Amino acid sequence: MTPTNIFALVPAGARACYAATNAGLWHWTDKRGAWQQLAPQFAPVALTAVAATGSTVLIGANGDIAVSRDGAKTFGLATLPIKAQVLALALSPNFERDSIALAATAQDGVLRSTDGGATFHAWNFGLLDLHVNALVISPEFAEDATVFAATDNAVF
């Protein structure tokens, strides 16, 4: 199945990117000049989020987050506190050291992982709207611990 909708893009090294689509995970590089489908087991899944750094790739969908530590060759499912509808994923700029990953969800606020995406827990202190559409982590996160969460009503 060829994707007709791209829900998220993220850089994947120099002149390359991953795309979360209605037809699974896709990868583009300038060297090939074409899109290549990755992780065929996710081809029938509408992936709504993707985040990557180094060889780590996280993908999100309605109810699950999957994690790869080998450049999207193999994936394992993360442990979530609930089957959340994942709308966005973000990784700490210091992910290689702190292993922090965040997930924005449609009804359950923000989920946080401190083990590289293996397990997630609710992380909503001070968040007044649990429909989180997008997340941005400060480039200085290690020093300022700042995360912006965009909801339908405000940015927290």
Short mmCIF file of N, CA and C in Angstrom, two decimals:
data_model
loop_
_atom_site.label_atom_id
_atom_site.label_comp_id
_atom_site.label_asym_id
_atom_site.label_seq_id
_atom_site.Cartn_x
_atom_site.Cartn_y
_atom_site.Cartn_z
N MET A 1 0.85 -1.19 0.00
CA MET A 1 0.00 0.00 0.00
C MET A 1 0.89 1.24 0.00
N THR A 2 0.62 2.15 -0.87
CA THR A 2 1.34 3.42 -0.93
C THR A 2 0.66 4.42 -0.02
N PRO A 3 1.44 5.17 0.76
CA PRO A 3 0.81 6.14 1.65
C PRO A 3 0.12 7.27 0.90
N THR A 4 -1.02 7.69 1.41
CA THR A 4 -1.72 8.84 0.86
C THR A 4 -1.73 10.00 1.84
N ASN A 5 -1.41 9.70 3.12
CA ASN A 5 -1.35 10.74 4.14
C ASN A 5 -0.08 10.59 4.95
N ILE A 6 0.65 11.68 5.11
CA ILE A 6 1.82 11.70 5.99
C ILE A 6 1.41 12.49 7.23
N PHE A 7 1.55 11.87 8.40
CA PHE A 7 1.13 12.49 9.65
C PHE A 7 2.29 13.11 10.42
N ALA A 8 3.51 12.64 10.17
CA ALA A 8 4.67 13.20 10.86
C ALA A 8 5.94 12.90 10.07
N LEU A 9 6.89 13.82 10.13
CA LEU A 9 8.21 13.67 9.52
C LEU A 9 9.26 13.97 10.57
N VAL A 10 10.39 13.29 10.47
CA VAL A 10 11.50 13.58 11.38
C VAL A 10 12.81 13.30 10.63
N PRO A 11 13.84 14.12 10.87
CA PRO A 11 15.14 13.87 10.22
C PRO A 11 15.69 12.50 10.62
N ALA A 12 16.40 11.89 9.70
CA ALA A 12 17.03 10.59 9.94
C ALA A 12 18.47 10.64 9.45
N GLY A 13 19.24 11.55 10.00
CA GLY A 13 20.61 11.74 9.56
C GLY A 13 20.67 12.79 8.45
N ALA A 14 21.83 12.87 7.82
CA ALA A 14 22.04 13.86 6.78
C ALA A 14 21.22 13.52 5.54
N ARG A 15 20.42 14.47 5.11
CA ARG A 15 19.64 14.37 3.86
C ARG A 15 18.77 13.11 3.80
N ALA A 16 18.11 12.83 4.94
CA ALA A 16 17.21 11.68 5.02
C ALA A 16 16.11 11.98 6.03
N CYS A 17 14.98 11.27 5.92
CA CYS A 17 13.92 11.44 6.91
C CYS A 17 13.04 10.19 6.99
N TYR A 18 12.35 10.08 8.13
CA TYR A 18 11.33 9.06 8.33
C TYR A 18 9.98 9.74 8.21
N ALA A 19 8.99 9.00 7.71
CA ALA A 19 7.62 9.51 7.62
C ALA A 19 6.67 8.52 8.26
N ALA A 20 5.84 9.01 9.19
CA ALA A 20 4.75 8.22 9.77
C ALA A 20 3.53 8.47 8.89
N THR A 21 2.99 7.41 8.30
CA THR A 21 1.93 7.56 7.31
C THR A 21 0.74 6.65 7.61
N ASN A 22 -0.30 6.80 6.81
CA ASN A 22 -1.45 5.91 6.91
C ASN A 22 -1.12 4.49 6.45
N ALA A 23 0.06 4.30 5.89
CA ALA A 23 0.52 2.99 5.43
C ALA A 23 1.84 2.61 6.07
N GLY A 24 1.99 2.90 7.36
CA GLY A 24 3.18 2.51 8.10
C GLY A 24 4.32 3.51 8.02
N LEU A 25 5.53 2.99 8.23
CA LEU A 25 6.74 3.81 8.31
C LEU A 25 7.50 3.79 6.99
N TRP A 26 7.90 4.97 6.54
CA TRP A 26 8.64 5.12 5.29
C TRP A 26 9.93 5.90 5.55
N HIS A 27 10.92 5.68 4.70
CA HIS A 27 12.23 6.32 4.84
C HIS A 27 12.65 6.87 3.48
N TRP A 28 13.20 8.06 3.48
CA TRP A 28 13.70 8.68 2.26
C TRP A 28 15.13 9.13 2.49
N THR A 29 15.99 8.87 1.50
CA THR A 29 17.34 9.41 1.53
C THR A 29 17.66 10.03 0.18
N ASP A 30 18.51 10.99 0.22
CA ASP A 30 18.94 11.66 -1.00
C ASP A 30 19.69 10.68 -1.92
N LYS A 31 20.36 9.71 -1.32
CA LYS A 31 21.12 8.73 -2.10
C LYS A 31 20.20 7.90 -3.00
N ARG A 32 19.08 7.45 -2.46
CA ARG A 32 18.14 6.65 -3.24
C ARG A 32 17.21 7.52 -4.06
N GLY A 33 16.86 8.67 -3.51
CA GLY A 33 15.95 9.57 -4.19
C GLY A 33 14.53 9.04 -4.29
N ALA A 34 14.20 8.10 -3.44
CA ALA A 34 12.85 7.52 -3.46
C ALA A 34 12.47 7.07 -2.05
N TRP A 35 11.20 6.95 -1.83
CA TRP A 35 10.69 6.47 -0.54
C TRP A 35 10.79 4.95 -0.49
N GLN A 36 11.18 4.44 0.68
CA GLN A 36 11.26 3.00 0.91
C GLN A 36 10.44 2.67 2.15
N GLN A 37 9.60 1.66 2.06
CA GLN A 37 8.82 1.25 3.21
C GLN A 37 9.69 0.44 4.16
N LEU A 38 9.59 0.75 5.44
CA LEU A 38 10.30 0.03 6.48
C LEU A 38 9.29 -0.70 7.34
N ALA A 39 9.75 -1.66 8.11
CA ALA A 39 8.92 -2.37 9.08
C ALA A 39 7.58 -2.79 8.46
N PRO A 40 7.61 -3.75 7.54
CA PRO A 40 6.38 -4.14 6.84
C PRO A 40 5.24 -4.58 7.77
N GLN A 41 5.58 -5.01 8.98
CA GLN A 41 4.52 -5.39 9.92
C GLN A 41 3.61 -4.22 10.29
N PHE A 42 4.09 -2.99 10.07
CA PHE A 42 3.28 -1.81 10.37
C PHE A 42 2.60 -1.23 9.13
N ALA A 43 2.75 -1.86 7.98
CA ALA A 43 2.17 -1.35 6.74
C ALA A 43 0.66 -1.12 6.84
N PRO A 44 -0.10 -1.98 7.51
CA PRO A 44 -1.54 -1.73 7.60
C PRO A 44 -1.94 -0.75 8.71
N VAL A 45 -0.95 -0.22 9.41
CA VAL A 45 -1.22 0.66 10.56
C VAL A 45 -1.04 2.12 10.18
N ALA A 46 -2.00 2.94 10.56
CA ALA A 46 -1.86 4.39 10.39
C ALA A 46 -0.99 4.91 11.52
N LEU A 47 0.27 5.18 11.21
CA LEU A 47 1.19 5.71 12.21
C LEU A 47 1.00 7.22 12.28
N THR A 48 0.86 7.74 13.49
CA THR A 48 0.56 9.15 13.68
C THR A 48 1.74 9.96 14.18
N ALA A 49 2.82 9.28 14.58
CA ALA A 49 3.96 10.00 15.15
C ALA A 49 5.24 9.23 14.91
N VAL A 50 6.34 9.97 14.80
CA VAL A 50 7.66 9.36 14.68
C VAL A 50 8.68 10.30 15.31
N ALA A 51 9.68 9.72 15.98
CA ALA A 51 10.81 10.48 16.53
C ALA A 51 12.04 9.62 16.35
N ALA A 52 13.18 10.24 16.10
CA ALA A 52 14.40 9.47 15.87
C ALA A 52 15.63 10.26 16.28
N THR A 53 16.63 9.53 16.74
CA THR A 53 17.96 10.06 16.97
C THR A 53 18.92 8.90 16.91
N GLY A 54 20.02 9.09 16.21
CA GLY A 54 20.97 7.99 16.06
C GLY A 54 20.28 6.78 15.47
N SER A 55 20.44 5.62 16.09
CA SER A 55 19.80 4.40 15.60
C SER A 55 18.47 4.11 16.29
N THR A 56 18.03 5.02 17.17
CA THR A 56 16.76 4.84 17.87
C THR A 56 15.62 5.50 17.10
N VAL A 57 14.54 4.75 16.87
CA VAL A 57 13.35 5.25 16.20
C VAL A 57 12.13 4.84 17.02
N LEU A 58 11.28 5.81 17.34
CA LEU A 58 10.00 5.54 18.01
C LEU A 58 8.89 5.88 17.04
N ILE A 59 7.86 5.02 17.00
CA ILE A 59 6.69 5.30 16.18
C ILE A 59 5.46 5.16 17.05
N GLY A 60 4.45 5.98 16.77
CA GLY A 60 3.23 5.95 17.56
C GLY A 60 2.01 5.81 16.69
N ALA A 61 0.96 5.23 17.28
CA ALA A 61 -0.30 5.02 16.57
C ALA A 61 -1.42 5.10 17.59
N ASN A 62 -2.59 4.67 17.19
CA ASN A 62 -3.73 4.65 18.08
C ASN A 62 -3.61 3.46 19.02
N GLY A 63 -3.07 3.69 20.20
CA GLY A 63 -3.00 2.66 21.22
C GLY A 63 -1.62 2.13 21.54
N ASP A 64 -0.62 2.41 20.71
CA ASP A 64 0.70 1.83 20.94
C ASP A 64 1.83 2.76 20.55
N ILE A 65 3.00 2.47 21.13
CA ILE A 65 4.27 3.06 20.72
C ILE A 65 5.22 1.89 20.52
N ALA A 66 5.95 1.90 19.41
CA ALA A 66 6.95 0.87 19.14
C ALA A 66 8.32 1.52 19.10
N VAL A 67 9.33 0.77 19.51
CA VAL A 67 10.69 1.29 19.63
C VAL A 67 11.66 0.39 18.86
N SER A 68 12.54 1.03 18.09
CA SER A 68 13.63 0.33 17.42
C SER A 68 14.94 0.94 17.90
N ARG A 69 15.91 0.10 18.13
CA ARG A 69 17.23 0.58 18.52
C ARG A 69 18.27 0.26 17.44
N ASP A 70 17.78 -0.22 16.30
CA ASP A 70 18.69 -0.60 15.22
C ASP A 70 18.31 0.05 13.88
N GLY A 71 17.91 1.31 13.94
CA GLY A 71 17.61 2.05 12.71
C GLY A 71 16.38 1.56 11.98
N ALA A 72 15.36 1.13 12.72
CA ALA A 72 14.06 0.71 12.18
C ALA A 72 14.11 -0.65 11.48
N LYS A 73 15.10 -1.46 11.82
CA LYS A 73 15.13 -2.83 11.27
C LYS A 73 14.18 -3.74 12.05
N THR A 74 14.22 -3.64 13.38
CA THR A 74 13.32 -4.42 14.24
C THR A 74 12.67 -3.49 15.26
N PHE A 75 11.47 -3.84 15.71
CA PHE A 75 10.74 -3.03 16.68
C PHE A 75 10.19 -3.90 17.80
N GLY A 76 10.07 -3.30 18.97
CA GLY A 76 9.38 -3.91 20.10
C GLY A 76 8.35 -2.92 20.61
N LEU A 77 7.26 -3.41 21.19
CA LEU A 77 6.22 -2.52 21.72
C LEU A 77 6.61 -1.99 23.09
N ALA A 78 6.36 -0.71 23.30
CA ALA A 78 6.58 -0.08 24.60
C ALA A 78 5.44 -0.47 25.54
N THR A 79 5.71 -0.38 26.82
CA THR A 79 4.69 -0.59 27.83
C THR A 79 4.06 0.76 28.16
N LEU A 80 2.75 0.88 27.95
CA LEU A 80 2.02 2.13 28.23
C LEU A 80 1.07 1.91 29.39
N PRO A 81 0.78 2.98 30.15
CA PRO A 81 -0.17 2.84 31.26
C PRO A 81 -1.61 2.63 30.78
N ILE A 82 -1.90 3.08 29.57
CA ILE A 82 -3.22 2.94 28.96
C ILE A 82 -3.02 2.86 27.44
N LYS A 83 -4.04 2.43 26.71
CA LYS A 83 -3.97 2.39 25.25
C LYS A 83 -4.29 3.79 24.72
N ALA A 84 -3.29 4.63 24.71
CA ALA A 84 -3.46 6.04 24.35
C ALA A 84 -3.36 6.26 22.85
N GLN A 85 -4.13 7.22 22.36
CA GLN A 85 -4.02 7.65 20.96
C GLN A 85 -2.86 8.63 20.88
N VAL A 86 -1.74 8.19 20.32
CA VAL A 86 -0.52 8.98 20.26
C VAL A 86 -0.58 9.93 19.08
N LEU A 87 -0.40 11.23 19.36
CA LEU A 87 -0.45 12.25 18.31
C LEU A 87 0.93 12.79 17.94
N ALA A 88 1.88 12.71 18.88
CA ALA A 88 3.23 13.23 18.62
C ALA A 88 4.22 12.56 19.56
N LEU A 89 5.46 12.50 19.12
CA LEU A 89 6.56 11.98 19.93
C LEU A 89 7.69 12.99 19.90
N ALA A 90 8.44 13.08 21.00
CA ALA A 90 9.60 13.97 21.07
C ALA A 90 10.67 13.32 21.92
N LEU A 91 11.91 13.50 21.51
CA LEU A 91 13.05 12.95 22.25
C LEU A 91 13.88 14.08 22.82
N SER A 92 14.41 13.86 23.99
CA SER A 92 15.32 14.83 24.61
C SER A 92 16.52 15.07 23.69
N PRO A 93 17.01 16.32 23.63
CA PRO A 93 18.23 16.57 22.85
C PRO A 93 19.42 15.77 23.39
N ASN A 94 19.31 15.34 24.65
CA ASN A 94 20.36 14.55 25.30
C ASN A 94 19.94 13.09 25.42
N PHE A 95 19.13 12.61 24.49
CA PHE A 95 18.54 11.28 24.57
C PHE A 95 19.59 10.19 24.80
N GLU A 96 20.73 10.30 24.15
CA GLU A 96 21.78 9.28 24.30
C GLU A 96 22.25 9.17 25.75
N ARG A 97 22.13 10.26 26.53
CA ARG A 97 22.55 10.24 27.94
C ARG A 97 21.38 10.06 28.90
N ASP A 98 20.24 10.77 28.64
CA ASP A 98 19.15 10.72 29.63
C ASP A 98 18.01 9.78 29.27
N SER A 99 17.95 9.32 28.02
CA SER A 99 16.94 8.34 27.56
C SER A 99 15.50 8.81 27.74
N ILE A 100 15.27 10.13 27.69
CA ILE A 100 13.92 10.66 27.89
C ILE A 100 13.18 10.82 26.57
N ALA A 101 11.99 10.22 26.52
CA ALA A 101 11.09 10.34 25.37
C ALA A 101 9.73 10.77 25.89
N LEU A 102 9.03 11.59 25.12
CA LEU A 102 7.70 12.06 25.49
C LEU A 102 6.71 11.74 24.38
N ALA A 103 5.47 11.48 24.78
CA ALA A 103 4.40 11.23 23.82
C ALA A 103 3.22 12.14 24.13
N ALA A 104 2.70 12.83 23.12
CA ALA A 104 1.48 13.63 23.24
C ALA A 104 0.32 12.71 22.87
N THR A 105 -0.76 12.77 23.67
CA THR A 105 -1.90 11.90 23.41
C THR A 105 -3.19 12.71 23.28
N ALA A 106 -4.18 12.09 22.65
CA ALA A 106 -5.44 12.77 22.37
C ALA A 106 -6.32 12.95 23.60
N GLN A 107 -6.20 12.09 24.59
CA GLN A 107 -7.08 12.18 25.76
C GLN A 107 -6.36 12.00 27.08
N ASP A 108 -5.11 11.59 27.04
CA ASP A 108 -4.41 11.22 28.27
C ASP A 108 -3.19 12.09 28.57
N GLY A 109 -3.11 13.24 27.94
CA GLY A 109 -2.03 14.17 28.22
C GLY A 109 -0.70 13.72 27.68
N VAL A 110 0.33 13.88 28.50
CA VAL A 110 1.70 13.56 28.11
C VAL A 110 2.13 12.28 28.82
N LEU A 111 2.76 11.40 28.05
CA LEU A 111 3.39 10.21 28.61
C LEU A 111 4.89 10.40 28.53
N ARG A 112 5.60 9.96 29.59
CA ARG A 112 7.05 10.17 29.66
C ARG A 112 7.76 8.84 29.86
N SER A 113 8.87 8.67 29.15
CA SER A 113 9.73 7.51 29.33
C SER A 113 11.11 8.00 29.75
N THR A 114 11.71 7.32 30.71
CA THR A 114 13.08 7.63 31.12
C THR A 114 14.01 6.46 30.82
N ASP A 115 13.50 5.47 30.07
CA ASP A 115 14.31 4.30 29.74
C ASP A 115 14.39 4.07 28.23
N GLY A 116 14.43 5.16 27.49
CA GLY A 116 14.61 5.07 26.04
C GLY A 116 13.38 4.65 25.27
N GLY A 117 12.21 4.70 25.90
CA GLY A 117 10.97 4.37 25.22
C GLY A 117 10.45 2.98 25.52
N ALA A 118 11.08 2.26 26.42
CA ALA A 118 10.61 0.91 26.76
C ALA A 118 9.31 0.97 27.56
N THR A 119 9.23 1.90 28.50
CA THR A 119 8.02 2.06 29.31
C THR A 119 7.68 3.55 29.41
N PHE A 120 6.39 3.84 29.44
CA PHE A 120 5.90 5.22 29.56
C PHE A 120 4.98 5.32 30.76
N HIS A 121 4.95 6.51 31.37
CA HIS A 121 4.08 6.81 32.50
C HIS A 121 3.44 8.18 32.28
N ALA A 122 2.27 8.40 32.87
CA ALA A 122 1.61 9.71 32.78
C ALA A 122 2.53 10.77 33.39
N TRP A 123 2.56 11.94 32.75
CA TRP A 123 3.43 13.04 33.19
C TRP A 123 2.67 14.35 32.95
N ASN A 124 1.66 14.60 33.78
CA ASN A 124 0.70 15.67 33.52
C ASN A 124 0.60 16.73 34.60
N PHE A 125 1.52 16.79 35.53
CA PHE A 125 1.43 17.78 36.59
C PHE A 125 1.38 19.19 36.00
N GLY A 126 0.36 19.95 36.32
CA GLY A 126 0.20 21.32 35.82
C GLY A 126 -0.45 21.42 34.46
N LEU A 127 -0.72 20.31 33.82
CA LEU A 127 -1.34 20.31 32.50
C LEU A 127 -2.86 20.32 32.68
N LEU A 128 -3.51 21.39 32.24
CA LEU A 128 -4.95 21.56 32.47
C LEU A 128 -5.82 20.99 31.36
N ASP A 129 -5.23 20.68 30.22
CA ASP A 129 -5.97 20.12 29.09
C ASP A 129 -5.23 18.86 28.65
N LEU A 130 -5.88 17.73 28.68
CA LEU A 130 -5.22 16.45 28.39
C LEU A 130 -5.27 16.06 26.91
N HIS A 131 -5.81 16.94 26.06
CA HIS A 131 -5.75 16.70 24.60
C HIS A 131 -4.52 17.44 24.08
N VAL A 132 -3.41 16.74 24.01
CA VAL A 132 -2.14 17.35 23.61
C VAL A 132 -1.87 17.00 22.15
N ASN A 133 -1.79 18.03 21.32
CA ASN A 133 -1.59 17.85 19.88
C ASN A 133 -0.13 17.77 19.47
N ALA A 134 0.75 18.47 20.20
CA ALA A 134 2.16 18.54 19.81
C ALA A 134 3.03 18.83 21.02
N LEU A 135 4.29 18.44 20.92
CA LEU A 135 5.27 18.68 21.98
C LEU A 135 6.55 19.24 21.38
N VAL A 136 7.20 20.12 22.13
CA VAL A 136 8.53 20.60 21.77
C VAL A 136 9.36 20.59 23.03
N ILE A 137 10.55 20.00 22.93
CA ILE A 137 11.47 19.95 24.05
C ILE A 137 12.55 21.00 23.81
N SER A 138 12.84 21.78 24.85
CA SER A 138 13.85 22.82 24.75
C SER A 138 15.21 22.24 24.37
N PRO A 139 15.97 22.96 23.51
CA PRO A 139 17.33 22.51 23.19
C PRO A 139 18.22 22.47 24.43
N GLU A 140 17.85 23.24 25.45
CA GLU A 140 18.59 23.29 26.71
C GLU A 140 17.91 22.45 27.79
N PHE A 141 17.18 21.42 27.39
CA PHE A 141 16.38 20.60 28.30
C PHE A 141 17.19 20.08 29.50
N ALA A 142 18.44 19.71 29.29
CA ALA A 142 19.26 19.20 30.38
C ALA A 142 19.43 20.23 31.49
N GLU A 143 19.42 21.53 31.12
CA GLU A 143 19.59 22.58 32.12
C GLU A 143 18.25 23.17 32.59
N ASP A 144 17.29 23.34 31.66
CA ASP A 144 16.06 24.06 32.03
C ASP A 144 14.82 23.18 32.17
N ALA A 145 14.89 21.91 31.75
CA ALA A 145 13.78 20.94 31.85
C ALA A 145 12.48 21.49 31.24
N THR A 146 12.59 22.33 30.20
CA THR A 146 11.41 22.94 29.59
C THR A 146 10.84 22.08 28.47
N VAL A 147 9.52 21.87 28.55
CA VAL A 147 8.77 21.18 27.51
C VAL A 147 7.53 22.02 27.23
N PHE A 148 7.20 22.25 25.97
CA PHE A 148 5.96 22.93 25.60
C PHE A 148 4.99 21.90 25.08
N ALA A 149 3.76 21.93 25.60
CA ALA A 149 2.70 21.03 25.16
C ALA A 149 1.58 21.87 24.58
N ALA A 150 1.27 21.66 23.30
CA ALA A 150 0.22 22.41 22.62
C ALA A 150 -1.10 21.63 22.69
N THR A 151 -2.12 22.29 23.19
CA THR A 151 -3.45 21.69 23.28
C THR A 151 -4.41 22.50 22.39
N ASP A 152 -5.67 22.12 22.37
CA ASP A 152 -6.64 22.88 21.59
C ASP A 152 -6.85 24.29 22.15
N ASN A 153 -6.57 24.46 23.45
CA ASN A 153 -6.89 25.72 24.12
C ASN A 153 -5.71 26.58 24.53
N ALA A 154 -4.52 26.00 24.63
CA ALA A 154 -3.37 26.76 25.13
C ALA A 154 -2.09 25.99 24.87
N VAL A 155 -0.97 26.67 25.13
CA VAL A 155 0.32 26.03 25.16
C VAL A 155 0.78 26.03 26.60
N PHE A 156 1.10 24.86 27.11
CA PHE A 156 1.55 24.73 28.50
C PHE A 156 3.03 24.48 28.52
#
